[in-house]
Amino acid sequence: MFSCIDTGIIRPSSSPFASLITVVRKKDRTIRLCIDFHRLNSVTIFDAEPIPTLDELLAQLTGSKVFTKIDLCKGYWQIPMDEDPKLFTAFQTPLGLMEFNFMPFDLCTAAPTLQKAMRKAVGHLPHVASYLMIFSSMARLGKTICLTWRPHGKPFDNII
C-alpha cells in the first residue's frame, strides 16, 4: 500500500463513501489487498465496449510468425481517473480512507476502459490490436497474465 501512495496511485480521501478491503494470501505467500467494489459496481452504468472472445483472438493469430509482447501487468494503473469519480473509489485501510487517482482493476468498467485505450493506442497498426486484446479477454476469464515488452520494429515505437 505504501508503494501505491508513493507512486500516486492512491491518495488520502475525505469521501463519504468507503469500500472494504479483503486480505488474500497469494501462492507465493505474499499478501494482496483486494477492494470489494460490489456496491459501487451494482450502481455503475456498464460500458458495453466489445471485448473479443478467446476463440476470435486465436483465429486472428493463425499464421502469425512474429509476436511482440507489451507489459500490461499494471495496465489499469496507466489510466488516470477524472477528479469527480475518484471519491467513489474510496476504501478503508489501517492508514485511513484512501481513494484511487488511477483506475482500479476491480471496477466493472475497468476492462472495457482498458480495451478502449489499447484500441486507441494501436488500432491503426495492422494486426497489433488483436494481440493486445488478449489481455482483456484473459482478465475477463479470471486469469492473470503478465506480458513483457519485446519490440519487433518501428510500428511499436509509437505505443510506448
PDB file of C-alpha atoms in Angstrom:
ATOM      1  CA  MET A   1       0.000   0.000   0.000  1.00  0.00           C
ATOM      2  CA  PHE A   2       2.883   2.358   0.745  1.00  0.00           C
ATOM      3  CA  SER A   3       4.195   1.943  -2.805  1.00  0.00           C
ATOM      4  CA  CYS A   4       0.748   2.893  -4.165  1.00  0.00           C
ATOM      5  CA  ILE A   5       0.810   6.044  -2.053  1.00  0.00           C
ATOM      6  CA  ASP A   6       4.409   6.871  -3.004  1.00  0.00           C
ATOM      7  CA  THR A   7       3.704   6.450  -6.732  1.00  0.00           C
ATOM      8  CA  GLY A   8       0.453   8.426  -6.582  1.00  0.00           C
ATOM      9  CA  ILE A   9      -1.819   5.511  -7.497  1.00  0.00           C
ATOM     10  CA  ILE A  10      -3.870   6.217  -4.358  1.00  0.00           C
ATOM     11  CA  ARG A  11      -4.177   9.205  -2.045  1.00  0.00           C
ATOM     12  CA  PRO A  12      -5.848  10.033   1.289  1.00  0.00           C
ATOM     13  CA  SER A  13      -9.560  10.679   0.916  1.00  0.00           C
ATOM     14  CA  SER A  14     -12.351  12.544   2.669  1.00  0.00           C
ATOM     15  CA  SER A  15     -15.043  10.770   0.642  1.00  0.00           C
ATOM     16  CA  PRO A  16     -18.430   9.953   2.204  1.00  0.00           C
ATOM     17  CA  PHE A  17     -18.116   6.506   0.537  1.00  0.00           C
ATOM     18  CA  ALA A  18     -15.941   3.604   1.632  1.00  0.00           C
ATOM     19  CA  SER A  19     -15.492   0.122   0.218  1.00  0.00           C
ATOM     20  CA  LEU A  20     -13.988  -2.615   2.350  1.00  0.00           C
ATOM     21  CA  ILE A  21     -10.696  -4.362   1.702  1.00  0.00           C
ATOM     22  CA  THR A  22     -10.061  -8.085   1.962  1.00  0.00           C
ATOM     23  CA  VAL A  23      -6.635  -9.584   2.576  1.00  0.00           C
ATOM     24  CA  VAL A  24      -5.787 -12.514   0.297  1.00  0.00           C
ATOM     25  CA  ARG A  25      -2.648 -14.619   0.529  1.00  0.00           C
ATOM     26  CA  LYS A  26      -1.122 -15.269  -2.890  1.00  0.00           C
ATOM     27  CA  LYS A  27       0.512 -18.560  -3.932  1.00  0.00           C
ATOM     28  CA  ASP A  28       3.948 -17.127  -3.157  1.00  0.00           C
ATOM     29  CA  ARG A  29       2.695 -16.404   0.399  1.00  0.00           C
ATOM     30  CA  THR A  30       2.769 -12.622  -0.061  1.00  0.00           C
ATOM     31  CA  ILE A  31      -0.348 -10.613   0.697  1.00  0.00           C
ATOM     32  CA  ARG A  32      -2.656  -8.931  -1.787  1.00  0.00           C
ATOM     33  CA  LEU A  33      -5.220  -6.351  -0.726  1.00  0.00           C
ATOM     34  CA  CYS A  34      -8.462  -6.680  -2.694  1.00  0.00           C
ATOM     35  CA  ILE A  35     -11.100  -3.970  -2.633  1.00  0.00           C
ATOM     36  CA  ASP A  36     -14.724  -5.042  -2.594  1.00  0.00           C
ATOM     37  CA  PHE A  37     -16.388  -2.683  -5.080  1.00  0.00           C
ATOM     38  CA  HIS A  38     -19.566  -4.778  -5.434  1.00  0.00           C
ATOM     39  CA  ARG A  39     -21.813  -1.987  -4.087  1.00  0.00           C
ATOM     40  CA  LEU A  40     -20.238   0.588  -6.402  1.00  0.00           C
ATOM     41  CA  ASN A  41     -20.384  -1.798  -9.366  1.00  0.00           C
ATOM     42  CA  SER A  42     -24.061  -2.516  -8.712  1.00  0.00           C
ATOM     43  CA  VAL A  43     -24.952   1.152  -9.372  1.00  0.00           C
ATOM     44  CA  THR A  44     -22.409   1.817 -12.132  1.00  0.00           C
ATOM     45  CA  ILE A  45     -23.561   2.049 -15.731  1.00  0.00           C
ATOM     46  CA  PHE A  46     -21.655  -0.693 -17.511  1.00  0.00           C
ATOM     47  CA  ASP A  47     -19.587   0.254 -20.553  1.00  0.00           C
ATOM     48  CA  ALA A  48     -20.522  -2.118 -23.370  1.00  0.00           C
ATOM     49  CA  GLU A  49     -17.160  -1.894 -25.157  1.00  0.00           C
ATOM     50  CA  PRO A  50     -16.876  -5.163 -27.092  1.00  0.00           C
ATOM     51  CA  ILE A  51     -14.142  -7.458 -25.844  1.00  0.00           C
ATOM     52  CA  PRO A  52     -13.301 -10.279 -28.247  1.00  0.00           C
ATOM     53  CA  THR A  53     -13.591 -13.889 -27.162  1.00  0.00           C
ATOM     54  CA  LEU A  54     -10.511 -16.058 -26.874  1.00  0.00           C
ATOM     55  CA  ASP A  55     -11.644 -18.047 -29.932  1.00  0.00           C
ATOM     56  CA  GLU A  56     -11.865 -14.846 -32.006  1.00  0.00           C
ATOM     57  CA  LEU A  57      -8.388 -13.802 -30.916  1.00  0.00           C
ATOM     58  CA  LEU A  58      -6.812 -17.171 -31.615  1.00  0.00           C
ATOM     59  CA  ALA A  59      -8.378 -17.162 -35.085  1.00  0.00           C
ATOM     60  CA  GLN A  60      -6.762 -13.775 -35.762  1.00  0.00           C
ATOM     61  CA  LEU A  61      -3.355 -15.128 -34.717  1.00  0.00           C
ATOM     62  CA  THR A  62      -3.480 -18.063 -37.136  1.00  0.00           C
ATOM     63  CA  GLY A  63      -0.466 -17.988 -39.430  1.00  0.00           C
ATOM     64  CA  SER A  64       1.389 -15.316 -37.444  1.00  0.00           C
ATOM     65  CA  LYS A  65       5.140 -15.696 -37.210  1.00  0.00           C
ATOM     66  CA  VAL A  66       6.292 -12.692 -35.184  1.00  0.00           C
ATOM     67  CA  PHE A  67       4.879 -11.975 -31.749  1.00  0.00           C
ATOM     68  CA  THR A  68       5.525  -8.880 -29.666  1.00  0.00           C
ATOM     69  CA  LYS A  69       4.698  -8.631 -26.004  1.00  0.00           C
ATOM     70  CA  ILE A  70       3.943  -5.498 -24.001  1.00  0.00           C
ATOM     71  CA  ASP A  71       3.851  -5.329 -20.205  1.00  0.00           C
ATOM     72  CA  LEU A  72       0.219  -4.857 -19.201  1.00  0.00           C
ATOM     73  CA  CYS A  73       0.562  -6.108 -15.616  1.00  0.00           C
ATOM     74  CA  LYS A  74      -0.378  -2.688 -14.274  1.00  0.00           C
ATOM     75  CA  GLY A  75      -2.267  -1.542 -17.351  1.00  0.00           C
ATOM     76  CA  TYR A  76      -5.242  -0.310 -15.359  1.00  0.00           C
ATOM     77  CA  TRP A  77      -2.984   1.969 -13.336  1.00  0.00           C
ATOM     78  CA  GLN A  78      -1.877   3.686 -16.545  1.00  0.00           C
ATOM     79  CA  ILE A  79      -5.348   5.198 -16.952  1.00  0.00           C
ATOM     80  CA  PRO A  80      -5.868   8.355 -14.860  1.00  0.00           C
ATOM     81  CA  MET A  81      -9.298   8.884 -13.352  1.00  0.00           C
ATOM     82  CA  ASP A  82     -11.224  12.127 -13.716  1.00  0.00           C
ATOM     83  CA  GLU A  83     -11.333  14.063 -10.448  1.00  0.00           C
ATOM     84  CA  ASP A  84     -15.087  13.821  -9.740  1.00  0.00           C
ATOM     85  CA  PRO A  85     -15.455   9.995  -9.690  1.00  0.00           C
ATOM     86  CA  LYS A  86     -12.369   9.433  -7.501  1.00  0.00           C
ATOM     87  CA  LEU A  87     -14.408   9.796  -4.311  1.00  0.00           C
ATOM     88  CA  PHE A  88     -16.462   6.731  -5.289  1.00  0.00           C
ATOM     89  CA  THR A  89     -13.322   4.563  -5.250  1.00  0.00           C
ATOM     90  CA  ALA A  90     -12.568   5.299  -1.589  1.00  0.00           C
ATOM     91  CA  PHE A  91     -11.703   2.327   0.616  1.00  0.00           C
ATOM     92  CA  GLN A  92     -10.876   1.749   4.257  1.00  0.00           C
ATOM     93  CA  THR A  93      -7.300   0.957   5.292  1.00  0.00           C
ATOM     94  CA  PRO A  94      -5.359   0.876   8.557  1.00  0.00           C
ATOM     95  CA  LEU A  95      -3.835   4.174   7.350  1.00  0.00           C
ATOM     96  CA  GLY A  96      -7.266   5.780   6.942  1.00  0.00           C
ATOM     97  CA  LEU A  97      -9.555   6.319   3.993  1.00  0.00           C
ATOM     98  CA  MET A  98      -7.835   6.221   0.578  1.00  0.00           C
ATOM     99  CA  GLU A  99      -9.060   6.750  -2.990  1.00  0.00           C
ATOM    100  CA  PHE A 100      -7.649   5.987  -6.426  1.00  0.00           C
ATOM    101  CA  ASN A 101      -6.035   8.528  -8.747  1.00  0.00           C
ATOM    102  CA  PHE A 102      -5.766   5.830 -11.413  1.00  0.00           C
ATOM    103  CA  MET A 103      -8.283   3.204 -12.446  1.00  0.00           C
ATOM    104  CA  PRO A 104      -8.549   0.253 -10.054  1.00  0.00           C
ATOM    105  CA  PHE A 105      -8.812  -3.245 -11.504  1.00  0.00           C
ATOM    106  CA  ASP A 106     -12.000  -4.227  -9.678  1.00  0.00           C
ATOM    107  CA  LEU A 107     -14.334  -1.643 -11.216  1.00  0.00           C
ATOM    108  CA  CYS A 108     -16.854  -3.159 -13.628  1.00  0.00           C
ATOM    109  CA  THR A 109     -15.824  -0.571 -16.222  1.00  0.00           C
ATOM    110  CA  ALA A 110     -12.069  -1.256 -15.899  1.00  0.00           C
ATOM    111  CA  ALA A 111     -11.660  -3.913 -18.614  1.00  0.00           C
ATOM    112  CA  PRO A 112     -13.758  -2.040 -21.213  1.00  0.00           C
ATOM    113  CA  THR A 113     -11.873   1.191 -20.468  1.00  0.00           C
ATOM    114  CA  LEU A 114      -8.506  -0.530 -20.870  1.00  0.00           C
ATOM    115  CA  GLN A 115      -9.762  -2.158 -24.073  1.00  0.00           C
ATOM    116  CA  LYS A 116     -10.660   1.283 -25.494  1.00  0.00           C
ATOM    117  CA  ALA A 117      -7.259   2.680 -24.503  1.00  0.00           C
ATOM    118  CA  MET A 118      -5.447  -0.213 -26.193  1.00  0.00           C
ATOM    119  CA  ARG A 119      -7.564   0.114 -29.320  1.00  0.00           C
ATOM    120  CA  LYS A 120      -6.845   3.865 -29.442  1.00  0.00           C
ATOM    121  CA  ALA A 121      -3.098   3.302 -28.967  1.00  0.00           C
ATOM    122  CA  VAL A 122      -2.641   0.554 -31.550  1.00  0.00           C
ATOM    123  CA  GLY A 123      -5.840   0.324 -33.581  1.00  0.00           C
ATOM    124  CA  HIS A 124      -4.191   1.948 -36.594  1.00  0.00           C
ATOM    125  CA  LEU A 125      -1.451  -0.726 -36.684  1.00  0.00           C
ATOM    126  CA  PRO A 126      -2.380  -3.857 -38.651  1.00  0.00           C
ATOM    127  CA  HIS A 127      -2.713  -6.982 -36.504  1.00  0.00           C
ATOM    128  CA  VAL A 128      -1.249  -5.338 -33.382  1.00  0.00           C
ATOM    129  CA  ALA A 129      -4.602  -4.588 -31.753  1.00  0.00           C
ATOM    130  CA  SER A 130      -5.521  -8.261 -31.939  1.00  0.00           C
ATOM    131  CA  TYR A 131      -2.524  -9.278 -29.885  1.00  0.00           C
ATOM    132  CA  LEU A 132      -3.090  -6.665 -27.212  1.00  0.00           C
ATOM    133  CA  MET A 133      -6.755  -7.549 -26.803  1.00  0.00           C
ATOM    134  CA  ILE A 134      -5.751 -10.958 -25.469  1.00  0.00           C
ATOM    135  CA  PHE A 135      -5.013  -9.344 -22.099  1.00  0.00           C
ATOM    136  CA  SER A 136      -8.568  -8.122 -21.632  1.00  0.00           C
ATOM    137  CA  SER A 137     -10.026 -11.456 -22.645  1.00  0.00           C
ATOM    138  CA  MET A 138      -7.774 -13.338 -20.270  1.00  0.00           C
ATOM    139  CA  ALA A 139      -8.573 -10.920 -17.442  1.00  0.00           C
ATOM    140  CA  ARG A 140     -12.246 -11.415 -18.187  1.00  0.00           C
ATOM    141  CA  LEU A 141     -11.773 -15.173 -17.854  1.00  0.00           C
ATOM    142  CA  GLY A 142     -10.282 -14.658 -14.407  1.00  0.00           C
ATOM    143  CA  LYS A 143      -6.688 -15.336 -15.413  1.00  0.00           C
ATOM    144  CA  THR A 144      -3.707 -13.189 -14.555  1.00  0.00           C
ATOM    145  CA  ILE A 145      -1.383 -12.508 -17.443  1.00  0.00           C
ATOM    146  CA  CYS A 146       1.842 -10.541 -17.416  1.00  0.00           C
ATOM    147  CA  LEU A 147       3.372  -9.634 -20.729  1.00  0.00           C
ATOM    148  CA  THR A 148       6.840  -8.184 -21.235  1.00  0.00           C
ATOM    149  CA  TRP A 149       7.929  -5.655 -23.818  1.00  0.00           C
ATOM    150  CA  ARG A 150       9.970  -7.039 -26.713  1.00  0.00           C
ATOM    151  CA  PRO A 151       9.833  -4.645 -29.674  1.00  0.00           C
ATOM    152  CA  HIS A 152       9.728  -6.010 -33.225  1.00  0.00           C
ATOM    153  CA  GLY A 153      10.188  -2.946 -35.371  1.00  0.00           C
ATOM    154  CA  LYS A 154       9.237   0.658 -35.879  1.00  0.00           C
ATOM    155  CA  PRO A 155       5.419   0.398 -35.619  1.00  0.00           C
ATOM    156  CA  PHE A 156       5.779  -0.332 -31.907  1.00  0.00           C
ATOM    157  CA  ASP A 157       7.805   2.802 -31.162  1.00  0.00           C
ATOM    158  CA  ASN A 158       4.584   4.851 -31.100  1.00  0.00           C
ATOM    159  CA  ILE A 159       2.977   2.661 -28.447  1.00  0.00           C
ATOM    160  CA  ILE A 160       5.488   3.344 -25.689  1.00  0.00           C
TER     161      ILE A 160
END
